[in-house]
Structure formats: C-alpha cells, structure tokens
Amino acid sequence: MLAAVLGASLAGCSSTGGKRAEDARKAQAAAGKAAVNTPRWTFAMVTHSGDGDTFWDIVQNGAKQAAAKDNINFLYSHSDEGQQQAQLVQAAIDKKVNGLIVTLAKPDAMKDVVAKATRAGIPVITVNSGSEQSKAYGALTHIGQDETVAGEAVGDELDKRGRKKALCVLHEQGNVGHEQRCAGVKKTFGGQLQNLYVDGTNMPDVQASIEAKLQADRSIDSVVTLGAPFADAAVQAKKTAESKAEVDTFDLNAKVAGALKAGTLGFAVDQQPYLQGYQAIDLLWLYKYNADVLGGGRPVLTGPQIITESSAAALEAYTERGTR
C-alpha cells in the first residue's frame, strides 16, 4: 500500500513537473527564445524560388520557427536562375556558415558548388527538389516529396474522377522536378496528357496561355497546375474560355484551401512545405549537436497528400496562419 501511495505521489510530481517544463518550453517559443543551450550556429538556405512565390514563404515559416527553437542564426536567399543560385551558395560558403540547405531544381548548375561546400566541411541538406541527385552530391539527406510518385498520385486521382484528357501546366523551364511531376501523371493516368509550358514570372501570360489552350481544345476536361499561385490563373482562364474542365493543383495555401471548399478546385497535392523548412533546420541542428542523420540514405518524404473539398476545411486554419 505504501509503495502504491509513493508511486502515485511520484507520478503526480512527474506529471506536474512535465507540465511545467512544457509550459516553459511553449513560453520560450512564443517569445522567440531558444529551447536549447547549444552554440548559435548559422545555417543558410538557398532556394530556386522566384520573386513572390508564396510556397517558399511557408517553407521559411517552418525554418524560422525551428531556428528560433534551436538557437540558429537563419539566412535565406533565392534565385530562379541556376547560376545565380549557385553564386548565392558560394556566398554562403564564403561566410563560413555552419550548415547549408539547398534545392536542386537545376542540379547541373548546383553540382560543383555543393561539392565545394562539402569539401569545406559544411553539412548540406537538400529540400524540395533533387532527391535523385542529393546523395550523389554529398548531402546528408533529402527532405521533400518524390516528384514522380506525387505525379503518379495525381494520375490515379484523375482516373478516379473519370477524366479523359488533362493539361499539365509547367511554369518554370528547366526545373527537373516539374518535368518529373508531369511524367508521373502521364505514367498512371489512363487518359491523354499534354504538357503546356508557360512563363511563370508573368501571371497574365500564364492565364492567357491556358485560356487559349482550353478554347482550342474543348475535349480537355482537367487542368493540372504545378504550384498553388497558378491554380487561380487556371480557374480564371477556365471561366473566360467557358470551359468545363476541372482545375487541380500541386501545393496548398490559404487561397487553394478556400477554393477547394468552394468547389472551384477539384483537389490539391500537399507536400507540406512548412515541414520541409522546419525539418531541414532541425536535422542540421541534430547533426551538429549529436551527429544524427535521418533517412538511412533515402529521402525523408513529406508528401504527397491528396487534399479534397472534404478535407480542406480541417486545414484552412493552418493555411491562414502560413503553416500549411
């Protein structure tokens, strides 16, 4: 009986202590204070994002929150031009950062500079694009979705919806991940698939190009965009062209979640960009602190997840705060 009483007492103290520790951790996070006492390392993230791409805002939100928790000085830069992105990576190397996060949308342009980083003893993690090249380039691991698998999931979903002819809209020339997505769709889709290349830096041009295609071919019953910002342009093009095609998209944000609820979009493929940013910082910190590596030589997958009208409502609050 005494043992039972002591056990209950100790359990109560442990529970109270655990709650206090958790409350303290939450208070630190809310105040932007680190939850660890490790050195203030500097980690740089260099992506292939163009200006105004809201997808990368979500990635940064995840990275910044993890950086605050892990006592990291976080640097971010980007360019949608491969050579310029490589130059930004070189600038990070010159600053002697303690860790580096890069995307490999244009792997040929990035190969040499990533090798320079690893030779300089800077641990590298790749995110979002480049899963096939990541290990060969010397990165610790890759965090993101397998773009081919994601495309295959879209092809399966189009089949479930009875679609017969789809348009895959590529908004960035030379992006290997985009090519893999459309190739994945074509692999599993039972209908016909056409690729349409547009200038993603010019949204009126994106809309006009999709509109012209829908007007010229009334048999197109589905338009698949490869990024959330382009889904709205496709919806507008559909209206102007008076097309009955369903618009579907890769990636999720607040506008896409609202469109899914309203029924103006059919489905979205979420690869959880917040998680990509958060995990990249966290895994670099774990590597520096404890030599931990996740993945076992394989990518750490954050997607794909098919989001439909029925599941969009549950995620809307998260998209509005910029974490989904």
PDB file of C-alpha atoms in Angstrom:
ATOM      1  CA  MET A   1       0.000   0.000   0.000  1.00  0.00           C
ATOM      2  CA  LEU A   2       2.871   2.366   0.896  1.00  0.00           C
ATOM      3  CA  ALA A   3       4.500   1.590  -2.441  1.00  0.00           C
ATOM      4  CA  ALA A   4       1.265   2.415  -4.248  1.00  0.00           C
ATOM      5  CA  VAL A   5       0.942   5.729  -2.410  1.00  0.00           C
ATOM      6  CA  LEU A   6       4.568   6.634  -3.132  1.00  0.00           C
ATOM      7  CA  GLY A   7       4.124   5.643  -6.758  1.00  0.00           C
ATOM      8  CA  ALA A   8       1.042   7.820  -7.094  1.00  0.00           C
ATOM      9  CA  SER A   9       2.815  10.696  -5.365  1.00  0.00           C
ATOM     10  CA  LEU A  10       5.845  10.426  -7.625  1.00  0.00           C
ATOM     11  CA  ALA A  11       3.615  10.160 -10.692  1.00  0.00           C
ATOM     12  CA  GLY A  12       1.812  13.317  -9.638  1.00  0.00           C
ATOM     13  CA  CYS A  13       5.094  15.183  -9.154  1.00  0.00           C
ATOM     14  CA  SER A  14       6.370  13.908 -12.505  1.00  0.00           C
ATOM     15  CA  SER A  15       3.158  14.963 -14.219  1.00  0.00           C
ATOM     16  CA  THR A  16       3.294  18.417 -12.645  1.00  0.00           C
ATOM     17  CA  GLY A  17       6.976  18.803 -13.455  1.00  0.00           C
ATOM     18  CA  GLY A  18       6.400  17.698 -17.021  1.00  0.00           C
ATOM     19  CA  LYS A  19       3.571  20.185 -17.429  1.00  0.00           C
ATOM     20  CA  ARG A  20       5.703  22.990 -16.026  1.00  0.00           C
ATOM     21  CA  ALA A  21       8.540  22.092 -18.385  1.00  0.00           C
ATOM     22  CA  GLU A  22       6.172  22.013 -21.329  1.00  0.00           C
ATOM     23  CA  ASP A  23       4.612  25.355 -20.325  1.00  0.00           C
ATOM     24  CA  ALA A  24       8.083  26.861 -20.044  1.00  0.00           C
ATOM     25  CA  ARG A  25       9.030  25.499 -23.462  1.00  0.00           C
ATOM     26  CA  LYS A  26       5.894  26.980 -25.032  1.00  0.00           C
ATOM     27  CA  ALA A  27       6.548  30.337 -23.383  1.00  0.00           C
ATOM     28  CA  GLN A  28      10.105  30.354 -24.750  1.00  0.00           C
ATOM     29  CA  ALA A  29       8.894  29.519 -28.227  1.00  0.00           C
ATOM     30  CA  ALA A  30       6.243  32.239 -28.112  1.00  0.00           C
ATOM     31  CA  ALA A  31       8.883  34.755 -27.075  1.00  0.00           C
ATOM     32  CA  GLY A  32      11.229  33.581 -29.841  1.00  0.00           C
ATOM     33  CA  LYS A  33      13.729  32.248 -27.304  1.00  0.00           C
ATOM     34  CA  ALA A  34      15.826  29.160 -27.892  1.00  0.00           C
ATOM     35  CA  ALA A  35      14.839  25.924 -26.192  1.00  0.00           C
ATOM     36  CA  VAL A  36      18.463  24.697 -26.220  1.00  0.00           C
ATOM     37  CA  ASN A  37      21.827  25.969 -24.976  1.00  0.00           C
ATOM     38  CA  THR A  38      23.920  24.896 -27.967  1.00  0.00           C
ATOM     39  CA  PRO A  39      26.159  27.445 -29.754  1.00  0.00           C
ATOM     40  CA  ARG A  40      24.491  29.983 -32.038  1.00  0.00           C
ATOM     41  CA  TRP A  41      25.331  28.335 -35.328  1.00  0.00           C
ATOM     42  CA  THR A  42      24.496  29.954 -38.665  1.00  0.00           C
ATOM     43  CA  PHE A  43      22.521  27.946 -41.212  1.00  0.00           C
ATOM     44  CA  ALA A  44      21.844  29.265 -44.718  1.00  0.00           C
ATOM     45  CA  MET A  45      19.020  28.210 -47.020  1.00  0.00           C
ATOM     46  CA  VAL A  46      19.361  28.929 -50.751  1.00  0.00           C
ATOM     47  CA  THR A  47      16.402  28.003 -52.962  1.00  0.00           C
ATOM     48  CA  HIS A  48      15.357  28.223 -56.605  1.00  0.00           C
ATOM     49  CA  SER A  49      12.321  30.352 -55.750  1.00  0.00           C
ATOM     50  CA  GLY A  50      11.289  33.210 -57.977  1.00  0.00           C
ATOM     51  CA  ASP A  51      10.068  36.501 -56.544  1.00  0.00           C
ATOM     52  CA  GLY A  52       6.638  36.416 -54.926  1.00  0.00           C
ATOM     53  CA  ASP A  53       6.266  32.632 -54.736  1.00  0.00           C
ATOM     54  CA  THR A  54       4.146  32.113 -51.613  1.00  0.00           C
ATOM     55  CA  PHE A  55       5.127  28.436 -51.397  1.00  0.00           C
ATOM     56  CA  TRP A  56       8.564  29.491 -50.179  1.00  0.00           C
ATOM     57  CA  ASP A  57       7.060  31.801 -47.576  1.00  0.00           C
ATOM     58  CA  ILE A  58       5.621  28.673 -45.946  1.00  0.00           C
ATOM     59  CA  VAL A  59       8.983  26.886 -46.153  1.00  0.00           C
ATOM     60  CA  GLN A  60      10.622  29.881 -44.492  1.00  0.00           C
ATOM     61  CA  ASN A  61       7.985  29.978 -41.758  1.00  0.00           C
ATOM     62  CA  GLY A  62       8.919  26.432 -40.798  1.00  0.00           C
ATOM     63  CA  ALA A  63      12.644  27.112 -40.973  1.00  0.00           C
ATOM     64  CA  LYS A  64      12.385  30.286 -38.890  1.00  0.00           C
ATOM     65  CA  GLN A  65      10.396  28.604 -36.137  1.00  0.00           C
ATOM     66  CA  ALA A  66      12.860  25.717 -35.925  1.00  0.00           C
ATOM     67  CA  ALA A  67      15.762  28.188 -35.980  1.00  0.00           C
ATOM     68  CA  ALA A  68      14.288  30.122 -33.041  1.00  0.00           C
ATOM     69  CA  LYS A  69      13.888  26.895 -31.078  1.00  0.00           C
ATOM     70  CA  ASP A  70      17.378  25.635 -31.922  1.00  0.00           C
ATOM     71  CA  ASN A  71      19.262  28.901 -31.301  1.00  0.00           C
ATOM     72  CA  ILE A  72      20.152  29.183 -35.010  1.00  0.00           C
ATOM     73  CA  ASN A  73      21.002  32.313 -36.971  1.00  0.00           C
ATOM     74  CA  PHE A  74      18.976  31.676 -40.132  1.00  0.00           C
ATOM     75  CA  LEU A  75      19.894  33.203 -43.509  1.00  0.00           C
ATOM     76  CA  TYR A  76      17.708  32.939 -46.591  1.00  0.00           C
ATOM     77  CA  SER A  77      18.364  33.794 -50.237  1.00  0.00           C
ATOM     78  CA  HIS A  78      16.938  32.672 -53.554  1.00  0.00           C
ATOM     79  CA  SER A  79      17.082  32.865 -57.334  1.00  0.00           C
ATOM     80  CA  ASP A  80      15.185  31.020 -60.035  1.00  0.00           C
ATOM     81  CA  GLU A  81      18.272  31.193 -62.249  1.00  0.00           C
ATOM     82  CA  GLY A  82      20.552  28.201 -61.707  1.00  0.00           C
ATOM     83  CA  GLN A  83      23.859  30.063 -61.986  1.00  0.00           C
ATOM     84  CA  GLN A  84      22.682  32.836 -59.665  1.00  0.00           C
ATOM     85  CA  GLN A  85      21.515  30.278 -57.126  1.00  0.00           C
ATOM     86  CA  ALA A  86      24.972  28.683 -57.286  1.00  0.00           C
ATOM     87  CA  GLN A  87      26.558  32.089 -56.676  1.00  0.00           C
ATOM     88  CA  LEU A  88      24.371  32.567 -53.606  1.00  0.00           C
ATOM     89  CA  VAL A  89      25.542  29.191 -52.287  1.00  0.00           C
ATOM     90  CA  GLN A  90      29.141  30.266 -52.879  1.00  0.00           C
ATOM     91  CA  ALA A  91      28.442  33.441 -50.892  1.00  0.00           C
ATOM     92  CA  ALA A  92      27.188  31.301 -48.004  1.00  0.00           C
ATOM     93  CA  ILE A  93      30.346  29.191 -48.187  1.00  0.00           C
ATOM     94  CA  ASP A  94      32.453  32.364 -48.110  1.00  0.00           C
ATOM     95  CA  LYS A  95      30.602  33.392 -44.935  1.00  0.00           C
ATOM     96  CA  LYS A  96      31.663  30.049 -43.428  1.00  0.00           C
ATOM     97  CA  VAL A  97      28.154  29.087 -42.408  1.00  0.00           C
ATOM     98  CA  ASN A  98      27.792  26.077 -40.140  1.00  0.00           C
ATOM     99  CA  GLY A  99      25.153  24.351 -42.242  1.00  0.00           C
ATOM    100  CA  LEU A 100      23.589  24.690 -45.677  1.00  0.00           C
ATOM    101  CA  ILE A 101      20.144  23.874 -47.085  1.00  0.00           C
ATOM    102  CA  VAL A 102      19.721  23.938 -50.859  1.00  0.00           C
ATOM    103  CA  THR A 103      17.253  22.965 -53.565  1.00  0.00           C
ATOM    104  CA  LEU A 104      18.359  21.123 -56.690  1.00  0.00           C
ATOM    105  CA  ALA A 105      15.695  22.121 -59.202  1.00  0.00           C
ATOM    106  CA  LYS A 106      18.522  22.720 -61.687  1.00  0.00           C
ATOM    107  CA  PRO A 107      21.048  20.166 -60.472  1.00  0.00           C
ATOM    108  CA  ASP A 108      23.699  20.657 -63.154  1.00  0.00           C
ATOM    109  CA  ALA A 109      24.159  24.281 -62.099  1.00  0.00           C
ATOM    110  CA  MET A 110      24.446  23.301 -58.437  1.00  0.00           C
ATOM    111  CA  LYS A 111      26.687  20.237 -58.564  1.00  0.00           C
ATOM    112  CA  ASP A 112      30.098  21.931 -58.297  1.00  0.00           C
ATOM    113  CA  VAL A 113      29.185  24.448 -55.623  1.00  0.00           C
ATOM    114  CA  VAL A 114      27.532  21.824 -53.403  1.00  0.00           C
ATOM    115  CA  ALA A 115      30.741  19.799 -53.713  1.00  0.00           C
ATOM    116  CA  LYS A 116      32.690  22.885 -52.599  1.00  0.00           C
ATOM    117  CA  ALA A 117      30.501  23.162 -49.507  1.00  0.00           C
ATOM    118  CA  THR A 118      31.028  19.543 -48.511  1.00  0.00           C
ATOM    119  CA  ARG A 119      34.800  19.823 -49.101  1.00  0.00           C
ATOM    120  CA  ALA A 120      34.776  22.864 -46.808  1.00  0.00           C
ATOM    121  CA  GLY A 121      33.234  20.706 -44.085  1.00  0.00           C
ATOM    122  CA  ILE A 122      29.798  22.336 -44.291  1.00  0.00           C
ATOM    123  CA  PRO A 123      26.985  19.792 -43.839  1.00  0.00           C
ATOM    124  CA  VAL A 124      24.389  20.053 -46.599  1.00  0.00           C
ATOM    125  CA  ILE A 125      20.730  19.035 -46.648  1.00  0.00           C
ATOM    126  CA  THR A 126      18.677  19.235 -49.835  1.00  0.00           C
ATOM    127  CA  VAL A 127      14.974  20.063 -49.746  1.00  0.00           C
ATOM    128  CA  ASN A 128      12.010  20.081 -52.116  1.00  0.00           C
ATOM    129  CA  SER A 129      13.778  19.157 -55.363  1.00  0.00           C
ATOM    130  CA  GLY A 130      16.746  16.995 -56.233  1.00  0.00           C
ATOM    131  CA  SER A 131      16.033  13.778 -54.354  1.00  0.00           C
ATOM    132  CA  GLU A 132      17.705  11.724 -57.082  1.00  0.00           C
ATOM    133  CA  GLN A 133      20.926  13.789 -57.010  1.00  0.00           C
ATOM    134  CA  SER A 134      21.061  14.572 -53.290  1.00  0.00           C
ATOM    135  CA  LYS A 135      23.085  11.570 -52.109  1.00  0.00           C
ATOM    136  CA  ALA A 136      25.465  11.656 -55.083  1.00  0.00           C
ATOM    137  CA  TYR A 137      26.185  15.330 -54.419  1.00  0.00           C
ATOM    138  CA  GLY A 138      27.201  14.560 -50.834  1.00  0.00           C
ATOM    139  CA  ALA A 139      24.137  15.821 -48.947  1.00  0.00           C
ATOM    140  CA  LEU A 140      23.302  14.270 -45.580  1.00  0.00           C
ATOM    141  CA  THR A 141      19.714  13.646 -46.632  1.00  0.00           C
ATOM    142  CA  HIS A 142      16.862  14.995 -48.746  1.00  0.00           C
ATOM    143  CA  ILE A 143      13.573  16.282 -47.352  1.00  0.00           C
ATOM    144  CA  GLY A 144      10.532  16.558 -49.600  1.00  0.00           C
ATOM    145  CA  GLN A 145       8.232  14.529 -51.751  1.00  0.00           C
ATOM    146  CA  ASP A 146       9.240  12.203 -54.558  1.00  0.00           C
ATOM    147  CA  GLU A 147       8.029  14.220 -57.542  1.00  0.00           C
ATOM    148  CA  THR A 148       7.422  11.188 -59.734  1.00  0.00           C
ATOM    149  CA  VAL A 149       5.398   9.482 -57.001  1.00  0.00           C
ATOM    150  CA  ALA A 150       3.425  12.709 -56.477  1.00  0.00           C
ATOM    151  CA  GLY A 151       2.653  12.872 -60.182  1.00  0.00           C
ATOM    152  CA  GLU A 152       1.554   9.247 -60.167  1.00  0.00           C
ATOM    153  CA  ALA A 153      -0.850  10.043 -57.307  1.00  0.00           C
ATOM    154  CA  VAL A 154      -2.367  12.813 -59.443  1.00  0.00           C
ATOM    155  CA  GLY A 155      -2.792  10.439 -62.385  1.00  0.00           C
ATOM    156  CA  ASP A 156      -4.593   7.962 -60.133  1.00  0.00           C
ATOM    157  CA  GLU A 157      -6.853  10.707 -58.774  1.00  0.00           C
ATOM    158  CA  LEU A 158      -7.729  11.907 -62.285  1.00  0.00           C
ATOM    159  CA  ASP A 159      -8.723   8.344 -63.178  1.00  0.00           C
ATOM    160  CA  LYS A 160     -10.926   8.110 -60.077  1.00  0.00           C
ATOM    161  CA  ARG A 161     -12.683  11.281 -61.224  1.00  0.00           C
ATOM    162  CA  GLY A 162     -13.290   9.884 -64.690  1.00  0.00           C
ATOM    163  CA  ARG A 163     -11.095  12.406 -66.507  1.00  0.00           C
ATOM    164  CA  LYS A 164     -10.069  11.640 -70.077  1.00  0.00           C
ATOM    165  CA  LYS A 165      -7.817  14.495 -71.246  1.00  0.00           C
ATOM    166  CA  ALA A 166      -5.610  16.593 -68.994  1.00  0.00           C
ATOM    167  CA  LEU A 167      -3.328  19.584 -69.393  1.00  0.00           C
ATOM    168  CA  CYS A 168      -0.180  19.732 -67.240  1.00  0.00           C
ATOM    169  CA  VAL A 169       0.993  23.351 -66.886  1.00  0.00           C
ATOM    170  CA  LEU A 170       4.760  23.756 -66.350  1.00  0.00           C
ATOM    171  CA  HIS A 171       5.644  27.254 -65.161  1.00  0.00           C
ATOM    172  CA  GLU A 172       9.453  27.018 -64.921  1.00  0.00           C
ATOM    173  CA  GLN A 173      11.575  25.864 -67.841  1.00  0.00           C
ATOM    174  CA  GLY A 174      14.428  23.545 -66.859  1.00  0.00           C
ATOM    175  CA  ASN A 175      13.005  22.548 -63.472  1.00  0.00           C
ATOM    176  CA  VAL A 176      13.576  18.784 -63.324  1.00  0.00           C
ATOM    177  CA  GLY A 177      11.035  18.368 -60.526  1.00  0.00           C
ATOM    178  CA  HIS A 178       8.286  19.841 -62.683  1.00  0.00           C
ATOM    179  CA  GLU A 179       9.139  17.521 -65.548  1.00  0.00           C
ATOM    180  CA  GLN A 180       9.029  14.582 -63.126  1.00  0.00           C
ATOM    181  CA  ARG A 181       5.592  15.592 -61.863  1.00  0.00           C
ATOM    182  CA  CYS A 182       4.048  15.683 -65.318  1.00  0.00           C
ATOM    183  CA  ALA A 183       5.836  12.461 -66.308  1.00  0.00           C
ATOM    184  CA  GLY A 184       4.413  10.808 -63.188  1.00  0.00           C
ATOM    185  CA  VAL A 185       0.893  11.952 -64.086  1.00  0.00           C
ATOM    186  CA  LYS A 186       1.305  10.534 -67.587  1.00  0.00           C
ATOM    187  CA  LYS A 187       2.557   7.208 -66.218  1.00  0.00           C
ATOM    188  CA  THR A 188      -0.593   6.387 -64.232  1.00  0.00           C
ATOM    189  CA  PHE A 189      -3.275   8.456 -65.980  1.00  0.00           C
ATOM    190  CA  GLY A 190      -5.465   6.329 -68.240  1.00  0.00           C
ATOM    191  CA  GLY A 191      -6.366   9.281 -70.440  1.00  0.00           C
ATOM    192  CA  GLN A 192      -4.342  11.661 -72.607  1.00  0.00           C
ATOM    193  CA  LEU A 193      -1.931  14.192 -71.094  1.00  0.00           C
ATOM    194  CA  GLN A 194      -0.496  17.279 -72.775  1.00  0.00           C
ATOM    195  CA  ASN A 195       2.252  19.493 -71.367  1.00  0.00           C
ATOM    196  CA  LEU A 196       1.870  23.260 -71.609  1.00  0.00           C
ATOM    197  CA  TYR A 197       4.917  25.446 -70.919  1.00  0.00           C
ATOM    198  CA  VAL A 198       4.206  28.954 -69.634  1.00  0.00           C
ATOM    199  CA  ASP A 199       6.200  31.869 -68.234  1.00  0.00           C
ATOM    200  CA  GLY A 200       5.607  31.574 -64.503  1.00  0.00           C
ATOM    201  CA  THR A 201       7.014  35.049 -63.855  1.00  0.00           C
ATOM    202  CA  ASN A 202       4.193  36.600 -65.906  1.00  0.00           C
ATOM    203  CA  MET A 203       0.802  35.616 -64.467  1.00  0.00           C
ATOM    204  CA  PRO A 204      -1.266  37.313 -67.221  1.00  0.00           C
ATOM    205  CA  ASP A 205       0.701  35.232 -69.733  1.00  0.00           C
ATOM    206  CA  VAL A 206       0.001  32.072 -67.715  1.00  0.00           C
ATOM    207  CA  GLN A 207      -3.726  32.789 -67.760  1.00  0.00           C
ATOM    208  CA  ALA A 208      -3.762  33.697 -71.445  1.00  0.00           C
ATOM    209  CA  SER A 209      -1.834  30.564 -72.436  1.00  0.00           C
ATOM    210  CA  ILE A 210      -4.183  28.249 -70.526  1.00  0.00           C
ATOM    211  CA  GLU A 211      -7.221  30.091 -71.848  1.00  0.00           C
ATOM    212  CA  ALA A 212      -6.038  29.751 -75.460  1.00  0.00           C
ATOM    213  CA  LYS A 213      -5.435  26.027 -74.996  1.00  0.00           C
ATOM    214  CA  LEU A 214      -8.887  25.463 -73.477  1.00  0.00           C
ATOM    215  CA  GLN A 215     -10.547  27.411 -76.272  1.00  0.00           C
ATOM    216  CA  ALA A 216      -8.664  25.478 -78.940  1.00  0.00           C
ATOM    217  CA  ASP A 217      -9.396  22.048 -77.447  1.00  0.00           C
ATOM    218  CA  ARG A 218     -12.806  21.626 -75.835  1.00  0.00           C
ATOM    219  CA  SER A 219     -12.071  17.983 -75.011  1.00  0.00           C
ATOM    220  CA  ILE A 220      -9.663  18.960 -72.215  1.00  0.00           C
ATOM    221  CA  ASP A 221     -11.518  18.104 -69.005  1.00  0.00           C
ATOM    222  CA  SER A 222      -8.755  18.713 -66.436  1.00  0.00           C
ATOM    223  CA  VAL A 223      -6.043  21.310 -65.914  1.00  0.00           C
ATOM    224  CA  VAL A 224      -3.221  20.460 -63.511  1.00  0.00           C
ATOM    225  CA  THR A 225      -1.035  23.330 -62.299  1.00  0.00           C
ATOM    226  CA  LEU A 226       2.267  22.664 -60.545  1.00  0.00           C
ATOM    227  CA  GLY A 227       2.047  25.398 -57.913  1.00  0.00           C
ATOM    228  CA  ALA A 228      -0.676  26.989 -55.811  1.00  0.00           C
ATOM    229  CA  PRO A 229      -0.294  30.550 -57.208  1.00  0.00           C
ATOM    230  CA  PHE A 230      -1.025  29.247 -60.723  1.00  0.00           C
ATOM    231  CA  ALA A 231      -4.242  27.474 -59.779  1.00  0.00           C
ATOM    232  CA  ASP A 232      -6.155  30.756 -59.567  1.00  0.00           C
ATOM    233  CA  ALA A 233      -4.884  31.789 -63.017  1.00  0.00           C
ATOM    234  CA  ALA A 234      -6.157  28.461 -64.371  1.00  0.00           C
ATOM    235  CA  VAL A 235      -9.562  28.996 -62.739  1.00  0.00           C
ATOM    236  CA  GLN A 236      -9.809  32.442 -64.325  1.00  0.00           C
ATOM    237  CA  ALA A 237      -8.733  31.028 -67.698  1.00  0.00           C
ATOM    238  CA  LYS A 238     -11.398  28.342 -67.422  1.00  0.00           C
ATOM    239  CA  LYS A 239     -14.089  30.956 -66.827  1.00  0.00           C
ATOM    240  CA  THR A 240     -13.005  33.171 -69.702  1.00  0.00           C
ATOM    241  CA  ALA A 241     -12.714  30.211 -72.066  1.00  0.00           C
ATOM    242  CA  GLU A 242     -16.130  28.954 -70.885  1.00  0.00           C
ATOM    243  CA  SER A 243     -14.568  25.551 -70.325  1.00  0.00           C
ATOM    244  CA  LYS A 244     -15.964  22.775 -68.147  1.00  0.00           C
ATOM    245  CA  ALA A 245     -12.503  21.453 -67.257  1.00  0.00           C
ATOM    246  CA  GLU A 246     -11.744  20.745 -63.601  1.00  0.00           C
ATOM    247  CA  VAL A 247      -8.750  22.638 -62.213  1.00  0.00           C
ATOM    248  CA  ASP A 248      -6.437  20.718 -59.865  1.00  0.00           C
ATOM    249  CA  THR A 249      -3.102  21.762 -58.430  1.00  0.00           C
ATOM    250  CA  PHE A 250       0.063  20.791 -56.673  1.00  0.00           C
ATOM    251  CA  ASP A 251       0.668  22.547 -53.348  1.00  0.00           C
ATOM    252  CA  LEU A 252      -1.609  24.100 -50.780  1.00  0.00           C
ATOM    253  CA  ASN A 253      -2.114  27.585 -49.376  1.00  0.00           C
ATOM    254  CA  ALA A 254      -4.991  29.596 -47.882  1.00  0.00           C
ATOM    255  CA  LYS A 255      -6.394  30.550 -51.280  1.00  0.00           C
ATOM    256  CA  VAL A 256      -6.302  26.961 -52.512  1.00  0.00           C
ATOM    257  CA  ALA A 257      -7.963  25.707 -49.320  1.00  0.00           C
ATOM    258  CA  GLY A 258     -10.756  28.250 -49.799  1.00  0.00           C
ATOM    259  CA  ALA A 259     -11.163  27.283 -53.454  1.00  0.00           C
ATOM    260  CA  LEU A 260     -11.376  23.607 -52.517  1.00  0.00           C
ATOM    261  CA  LYS A 261     -14.125  24.387 -50.008  1.00  0.00           C
ATOM    262  CA  ALA A 262     -15.957  26.457 -52.605  1.00  0.00           C
ATOM    263  CA  GLY A 263     -15.636  23.720 -55.214  1.00  0.00           C
ATOM    264  CA  THR A 264     -13.754  25.825 -57.756  1.00  0.00           C
ATOM    265  CA  LEU A 265     -10.778  23.464 -57.435  1.00  0.00           C
ATOM    266  CA  GLY A 266     -11.075  19.695 -57.575  1.00  0.00           C
ATOM    267  CA  PHE A 267      -8.107  18.615 -55.462  1.00  0.00           C
ATOM    268  CA  ALA A 268      -4.637  19.696 -54.358  1.00  0.00           C
ATOM    269  CA  VAL A 269      -1.439  17.747 -53.691  1.00  0.00           C
ATOM    270  CA  ASP A 270       0.176  18.877 -50.450  1.00  0.00           C
ATOM    271  CA  GLN A 271       3.903  18.278 -49.879  1.00  0.00           C
ATOM    272  CA  GLN A 272       3.916  20.141 -46.522  1.00  0.00           C
ATOM    273  CA  PRO A 273       6.428  22.941 -47.240  1.00  0.00           C
ATOM    274  CA  TYR A 274       6.393  24.115 -43.605  1.00  0.00           C
ATOM    275  CA  LEU A 275       7.656  20.679 -42.612  1.00  0.00           C
ATOM    276  CA  GLN A 276      10.409  20.829 -45.234  1.00  0.00           C
ATOM    277  CA  GLY A 277      11.784  24.068 -43.769  1.00  0.00           C
ATOM    278  CA  TYR A 278      11.343  23.015 -40.149  1.00  0.00           C
ATOM    279  CA  GLN A 279      12.864  19.564 -40.584  1.00  0.00           C
ATOM    280  CA  ALA A 280      15.830  20.857 -42.573  1.00  0.00           C
ATOM    281  CA  ILE A 281      16.878  23.218 -39.762  1.00  0.00           C
ATOM    282  CA  ASP A 282      16.135  20.643 -37.090  1.00  0.00           C
ATOM    283  CA  LEU A 283      18.118  17.890 -38.824  1.00  0.00           C
ATOM    284  CA  LEU A 284      21.121  20.158 -39.363  1.00  0.00           C
ATOM    285  CA  TRP A 285      20.984  21.061 -35.661  1.00  0.00           C
ATOM    286  CA  LEU A 286      20.775  17.379 -34.706  1.00  0.00           C
ATOM    287  CA  TYR A 287      23.733  16.613 -36.943  1.00  0.00           C
ATOM    288  CA  LYS A 288      25.847  19.406 -35.432  1.00  0.00           C
ATOM    289  CA  TYR A 289      24.816  18.561 -31.873  1.00  0.00           C
ATOM    290  CA  ASN A 290      24.656  14.774 -31.948  1.00  0.00           C
ATOM    291  CA  ALA A 291      25.850  13.557 -35.390  1.00  0.00           C
ATOM    292  CA  ASP A 292      22.306  12.330 -36.101  1.00  0.00           C
ATOM    293  CA  VAL A 293      21.206  11.594 -39.664  1.00  0.00           C
ATOM    294  CA  LEU A 294      17.705  10.546 -40.728  1.00  0.00           C
ATOM    295  CA  GLY A 295      16.617   8.675 -43.818  1.00  0.00           C
ATOM    296  CA  GLY A 296      19.097   5.824 -43.931  1.00  0.00           C
ATOM    297  CA  GLY A 297      20.372   7.041 -47.290  1.00  0.00           C
ATOM    298  CA  ARG A 298      16.863   7.599 -48.639  1.00  0.00           C
ATOM    299  CA  PRO A 299      14.755  10.772 -48.832  1.00  0.00           C
ATOM    300  CA  VAL A 300      12.631  11.819 -45.855  1.00  0.00           C
ATOM    301  CA  LEU A 301       9.230  12.162 -47.524  1.00  0.00           C
ATOM    302  CA  THR A 302       6.787  14.952 -46.644  1.00  0.00           C
ATOM    303  CA  GLY A 303       4.208  14.073 -49.291  1.00  0.00           C
ATOM    304  CA  PRO A 304       2.212  13.611 -51.406  1.00  0.00           C
ATOM    305  CA  GLN A 305      -1.129  14.026 -49.656  1.00  0.00           C
ATOM    306  CA  ILE A 306      -4.271  14.495 -51.760  1.00  0.00           C
ATOM    307  CA  ILE A 307      -6.465  17.272 -50.317  1.00  0.00           C
ATOM    308  CA  THR A 308     -10.099  17.460 -51.442  1.00  0.00           C
ATOM    309  CA  GLU A 309     -13.129  19.548 -50.558  1.00  0.00           C
ATOM    310  CA  SER A 310     -13.941  17.240 -47.639  1.00  0.00           C
ATOM    311  CA  SER A 311     -10.509  17.604 -46.016  1.00  0.00           C
ATOM    312  CA  ALA A 312      -9.763  21.246 -46.871  1.00  0.00           C
ATOM    313  CA  ALA A 313     -11.878  22.676 -44.047  1.00  0.00           C
ATOM    314  CA  ALA A 314      -9.783  20.926 -41.385  1.00  0.00           C
ATOM    315  CA  LEU A 315      -6.615  22.508 -42.787  1.00  0.00           C
ATOM    316  CA  GLU A 316      -7.930  26.000 -43.520  1.00  0.00           C
ATOM    317  CA  ALA A 317      -6.901  27.485 -40.167  1.00  0.00           C
ATOM    318  CA  TYR A 318      -3.349  26.225 -40.678  1.00  0.00           C
ATOM    319  CA  THR A 319      -3.141  27.649 -44.189  1.00  0.00           C
ATOM    320  CA  GLU A 320      -4.325  31.045 -42.939  1.00  0.00           C
ATOM    321  CA  ARG A 321      -1.508  31.211 -40.395  1.00  0.00           C
ATOM    322  CA  GLY A 322       1.031  30.200 -43.042  1.00  0.00           C
ATOM    323  CA  THR A 323       1.998  26.741 -41.823  1.00  0.00           C
ATOM    324  CA  ARG A 324       0.182  24.601 -44.448  1.00  0.00           C
TER     325      ARG A 324
END
